[in-house]
C-alpha cells in the first residue's frame, strides 16, 4: 500500500502519520491489490479537515470530513470510507455471475452450424424507377444542381445510359458503360 500524506497549514508530526497509517491498514481488508492513497490534512483557523483519495482496482474513492481537531476529522473520514467500501463490496458480491451452462448455451446459439450452412441471396429492400431522357452531360449536371438529388440517370447523346452523381467534395462524377 502506497500512502502519501500532505499537511496544509499544519506541522507534519509522526503522531498523525502513524495514526493515518493505522487507519489505512484497517481498510486493507477490502482490497487484494496495491492501493494508492493520498491523505490531505488541512488546518484553517478553527477548522481541521481530513481528505482521503484512494485508487485501487480501477476504483476511486474520495471522502472528506471536518472536525474540531485532526483526530476527529481523521476518524470521520475513515468512517465514511469504510461505509463506502463495504457498500461497494456488497454490490460486487451481490452481482450474479453467469454460470458455465448459460455461457455454453449462448456460445452454441452463436456458433451453430445451421447459421453458416444457409446461403441466401441478398434481399432487395427498395426498387427505384427512373425515366431516362436524352441529355448532354452538362444538362444533367445542371439538373442535379437545381434539385436535391445526389445522382441522375439519363441517356446520353450516343444513346447509352449514363449516371452523373454528386461527390462528397462538391464535384461531380460520371459513370458510363464501355
mmCIF file of C-alpha atoms in Angstrom:
data_model
loop_
_atom_site.group_PDB
_atom_site.id
_atom_site.type_symbol
_atom_site.label_atom_id
_atom_site.label_comp_id
_atom_site.label_asym_id
_atom_site.label_seq_id
_atom_site.Cartn_x
_atom_site.Cartn_y
_atom_site.Cartn_z
ATOM 1 C CA UNK A 1 0.000 0.000 0.000
ATOM 2 C CA UNK A 2 1.420 3.346 -1.035
ATOM 3 C CA UNK A 3 0.491 6.227 1.269
ATOM 4 C CA UNK A 4 1.092 9.900 0.580
ATOM 5 C CA UNK A 5 0.280 12.318 3.427
ATOM 6 C CA UNK A 6 0.133 16.061 2.820
ATOM 7 C CA UNK A 7 -0.138 18.675 5.573
ATOM 8 C CA UNK A 8 -1.545 22.078 4.678
ATOM 9 C CA UNK A 9 -1.072 24.926 7.139
ATOM 10 C CA UNK A 10 -0.072 22.400 9.815
ATOM 11 C CA UNK A 11 3.141 20.951 11.153
ATOM 12 C CA UNK A 12 3.782 17.385 9.967
ATOM 13 C CA UNK A 13 4.042 15.173 13.046
ATOM 14 C CA UNK A 14 4.793 11.486 13.347
ATOM 15 C CA UNK A 15 1.757 11.054 15.596
ATOM 16 C CA UNK A 16 -0.667 11.932 12.794
ATOM 17 C CA UNK A 17 1.295 9.961 10.195
ATOM 18 C CA UNK A 18 1.174 6.753 12.262
ATOM 19 C CA UNK A 19 -2.493 7.365 13.159
ATOM 20 C CA UNK A 20 -3.408 7.686 9.464
ATOM 21 C CA UNK A 21 -1.292 4.655 8.531
ATOM 22 C CA UNK A 22 -3.013 2.532 11.189
ATOM 23 C CA UNK A 23 -6.441 3.597 9.917
ATOM 24 C CA UNK A 24 -5.445 2.771 6.323
ATOM 25 C CA UNK A 25 -4.224 -0.687 7.341
ATOM 26 C CA UNK A 26 -7.713 -1.431 8.695
ATOM 27 C CA UNK A 27 -9.175 -0.665 5.249
ATOM 28 C CA UNK A 28 -6.772 -3.088 3.576
ATOM 29 C CA UNK A 29 -9.244 -5.934 4.205
ATOM 30 C CA UNK A 30 -11.331 -4.644 1.309
ATOM 31 C CA UNK A 31 -8.550 -4.858 -1.291
ATOM 32 C CA UNK A 32 -6.421 -7.656 -2.674
ATOM 33 C CA UNK A 33 -4.081 -5.454 -4.717
ATOM 34 C CA UNK A 34 -1.827 -2.490 -4.119
ATOM 35 C CA UNK A 35 -3.738 0.599 -3.075
ATOM 36 C CA UNK A 36 -2.576 4.119 -3.805
ATOM 37 C CA UNK A 37 -3.777 6.531 -1.096
ATOM 38 C CA UNK A 38 -3.407 10.259 -0.778
ATOM 39 C CA UNK A 39 -4.325 11.854 2.564
ATOM 40 C CA UNK A 40 -4.588 15.626 2.908
ATOM 41 C CA UNK A 41 -4.754 17.140 6.395
ATOM 42 C CA UNK A 42 -5.628 20.858 6.443
ATOM 43 C CA UNK A 43 -5.827 23.354 9.293
ATOM 44 C CA UNK A 44 -7.674 26.647 8.721
ATOM 45 C CA UNK A 45 -8.368 28.873 11.748
ATOM 46 C CA UNK A 46 -10.696 26.708 13.874
ATOM 47 C CA UNK A 47 -11.407 24.078 11.249
ATOM 48 C CA UNK A 48 -9.490 20.820 10.795
ATOM 49 C CA UNK A 49 -10.129 18.936 7.547
ATOM 50 C CA UNK A 50 -9.124 15.419 6.537
ATOM 51 C CA UNK A 51 -9.486 14.245 2.939
ATOM 52 C CA UNK A 52 -8.609 10.806 1.572
ATOM 53 C CA UNK A 53 -8.350 9.838 -2.101
ATOM 54 C CA UNK A 54 -7.852 6.105 -2.761
ATOM 55 C CA UNK A 55 -7.215 4.293 -6.059
ATOM 56 C CA UNK A 56 -7.434 0.506 -6.255
ATOM 57 C CA UNK A 57 -8.642 -1.979 -8.872
ATOM 58 C CA UNK A 58 -9.720 0.898 -11.104
ATOM 59 C CA UNK A 59 -11.943 2.136 -8.274
ATOM 60 C CA UNK A 60 -11.528 5.664 -6.964
ATOM 61 C CA UNK A 61 -12.861 6.515 -3.516
ATOM 62 C CA UNK A 62 -12.938 10.016 -2.112
ATOM 63 C CA UNK A 63 -14.033 11.198 1.338
ATOM 64 C CA UNK A 64 -13.693 14.491 3.199
ATOM 65 C CA UNK A 65 -14.624 15.431 6.766
ATOM 66 C CA UNK A 66 -14.178 18.412 9.084
ATOM 67 C CA UNK A 67 -13.781 18.345 12.852
ATOM 68 C CA UNK A 68 -12.617 20.312 15.882
ATOM 69 C CA UNK A 69 -9.214 18.533 15.753
ATOM 70 C CA UNK A 70 -7.251 16.240 13.436
ATOM 71 C CA UNK A 71 -8.125 13.034 15.321
ATOM 72 C CA UNK A 72 -11.863 13.667 14.982
ATOM 73 C CA UNK A 73 -11.540 14.608 11.299
ATOM 74 C CA UNK A 74 -9.409 11.525 10.551
ATOM 75 C CA UNK A 75 -11.857 9.239 12.377
ATOM 76 C CA UNK A 76 -14.764 10.749 10.450
ATOM 77 C CA UNK A 77 -13.136 10.410 7.044
ATOM 78 C CA UNK A 78 -12.179 6.785 7.637
ATOM 79 C CA UNK A 79 -15.703 6.010 8.879
ATOM 80 C CA UNK A 80 -17.029 7.391 5.589
ATOM 81 C CA UNK A 81 -14.511 5.367 3.573
ATOM 82 C CA UNK A 82 -15.332 2.192 5.497
ATOM 83 C CA UNK A 83 -19.028 2.691 4.739
ATOM 84 C CA UNK A 84 -18.337 3.387 1.035
ATOM 85 C CA UNK A 85 -16.079 0.358 0.667
ATOM 86 C CA UNK A 86 -18.450 -2.023 2.454
ATOM 87 C CA UNK A 87 -21.309 -0.813 0.217
ATOM 88 C CA UNK A 88 -19.129 -1.362 -2.854
ATOM 89 C CA UNK A 89 -18.127 -4.868 -1.719
ATOM 90 C CA UNK A 90 -21.780 -5.804 -1.122
ATOM 91 C CA UNK A 91 -22.650 -4.543 -4.572
ATOM 92 C CA UNK A 92 -19.870 -6.614 -6.151
ATOM 93 C CA UNK A 93 -20.739 -9.660 -4.048
ATOM 94 C CA UNK A 94 -24.427 -9.373 -4.959
ATOM 95 C CA UNK A 95 -23.661 -9.306 -8.673
ATOM 96 C CA UNK A 96 -24.751 -12.636 -10.126
ATOM 97 C CA UNK A 97 -22.204 -14.149 -12.456
ATOM 98 C CA UNK A 98 -23.161 -16.186 -15.495
ATOM 99 C CA UNK A 99 -22.958 -19.934 -14.934
ATOM 100 C CA UNK A 100 -20.991 -22.155 -17.293
ATOM 101 C CA UNK A 101 -24.211 -23.782 -18.519
ATOM 102 C CA UNK A 102 -25.604 -20.393 -19.551
ATOM 103 C CA UNK A 103 -22.320 -19.454 -21.216
ATOM 104 C CA UNK A 104 -22.253 -22.720 -23.188
ATOM 105 C CA UNK A 105 -25.821 -22.280 -24.447
ATOM 106 C CA UNK A 106 -25.022 -18.771 -25.599
ATOM 107 C CA UNK A 107 -21.890 -19.999 -27.351
ATOM 108 C CA UNK A 108 -23.837 -22.818 -29.029
ATOM 109 C CA UNK A 109 -26.513 -20.494 -30.321
ATOM 110 C CA UNK A 110 -23.963 -18.087 -31.729
ATOM 111 C CA UNK A 111 -21.796 -20.715 -33.426
ATOM 112 C CA UNK A 112 -24.455 -23.150 -34.563
ATOM 113 C CA UNK A 113 -23.776 -24.885 -37.903
ATOM 114 C CA UNK A 114 -27.166 -24.027 -39.374
ATOM 115 C CA UNK A 115 -26.403 -20.327 -39.358
ATOM 116 C CA UNK A 116 -23.381 -20.893 -41.631
ATOM 117 C CA UNK A 117 -24.899 -23.597 -43.840
ATOM 118 C CA UNK A 118 -27.665 -21.459 -45.317
ATOM 119 C CA UNK A 119 -26.619 -19.455 -48.299
ATOM 120 C CA UNK A 120 -29.190 -16.803 -49.005
ATOM 121 C CA UNK A 121 -29.270 -14.251 -51.723
ATOM 122 C CA UNK A 122 -29.166 -10.585 -50.813
ATOM 123 C CA UNK A 123 -32.607 -9.176 -50.148
ATOM 124 C CA UNK A 124 -33.748 -6.207 -52.230
ATOM 125 C CA UNK A 125 -35.341 -3.716 -49.894
ATOM 126 C CA UNK A 126 -36.276 -0.905 -52.259
ATOM 127 C CA UNK A 127 -36.613 -0.570 -56.005
ATOM 128 C CA UNK A 128 -36.446 2.756 -57.769
ATOM 129 C CA UNK A 129 -37.721 3.501 -61.271
ATOM 130 C CA UNK A 130 -36.214 6.320 -63.299
ATOM 131 C CA UNK A 131 -37.140 7.610 -66.689
ATOM 132 C CA UNK A 132 -34.178 8.344 -68.877
ATOM 133 C CA UNK A 133 -34.329 11.232 -71.293
ATOM 134 C CA UNK A 134 -31.673 12.128 -73.843
ATOM 135 C CA UNK A 135 -29.456 14.856 -72.369
ATOM 136 C CA UNK A 136 -25.940 16.083 -72.556
ATOM 137 C CA UNK A 137 -23.652 15.714 -69.520
ATOM 138 C CA UNK A 138 -23.714 19.469 -68.844
ATOM 139 C CA UNK A 139 -27.549 19.464 -68.843
ATOM 140 C CA UNK A 140 -27.539 16.541 -66.369
ATOM 141 C CA UNK A 141 -25.124 18.388 -64.044
ATOM 142 C CA UNK A 142 -27.311 21.491 -64.228
ATOM 143 C CA UNK A 143 -30.398 19.419 -63.305
ATOM 144 C CA UNK A 144 -28.587 17.943 -60.278
ATOM 145 C CA UNK A 145 -27.670 21.490 -59.195
ATOM 146 C CA UNK A 146 -31.307 22.589 -59.403
ATOM 147 C CA UNK A 147 -32.649 19.579 -57.441
ATOM 148 C CA UNK A 148 -31.691 17.855 -54.183
ATOM 149 C CA UNK A 149 -30.821 14.607 -55.939
ATOM 150 C CA UNK A 150 -27.418 13.043 -55.427
ATOM 151 C CA UNK A 151 -27.427 11.288 -58.820
ATOM 152 C CA UNK A 152 -29.212 11.373 -62.138
ATOM 153 C CA UNK A 153 -29.695 8.537 -64.636
ATOM 154 C CA UNK A 154 -30.009 9.743 -68.251
ATOM 155 C CA UNK A 155 -29.478 8.696 -71.848
ATOM 156 C CA UNK A 156 -26.503 10.397 -73.444
ATOM 157 C CA UNK A 157 -26.249 11.832 -76.930
ATOM 158 C CA UNK A 158 -24.793 8.496 -78.103
ATOM 159 C CA UNK A 159 -27.869 6.547 -76.844
ATOM 160 C CA UNK A 160 -26.121 4.832 -73.897
ATOM 161 C CA UNK A 161 -27.402 5.034 -70.301
ATOM 162 C CA UNK A 162 -25.150 7.166 -68.090
ATOM 163 C CA UNK A 163 -25.163 8.262 -64.433
ATOM 164 C CA UNK A 164 -23.959 11.621 -63.079
ATOM 165 C CA UNK A 165 -23.511 11.826 -59.300
ATOM 166 C CA UNK A 166 -22.519 14.467 -56.737
ATOM 167 C CA UNK A 167 -19.289 13.674 -54.899
ATOM 168 C CA UNK A 168 -18.610 14.499 -51.251
ATOM 169 C CA UNK A 169 -16.038 17.148 -52.196
ATOM 170 C CA UNK A 170 -18.683 19.068 -54.219
ATOM 171 C CA UNK A 171 -17.508 17.953 -57.670
ATOM 172 C CA UNK A 172 -19.379 15.575 -59.981
ATOM 173 C CA UNK A 173 -18.679 12.076 -61.212
ATOM 174 C CA UNK A 174 -19.806 10.359 -64.424
ATOM 175 C CA UNK A 175 -20.457 6.623 -64.844
ATOM 176 C CA UNK A 176 -20.779 5.426 -68.422
ATOM 177 C CA UNK A 177 -20.683 1.906 -69.919
ATOM 178 C CA UNK A 178 -17.797 0.845 -72.136
#
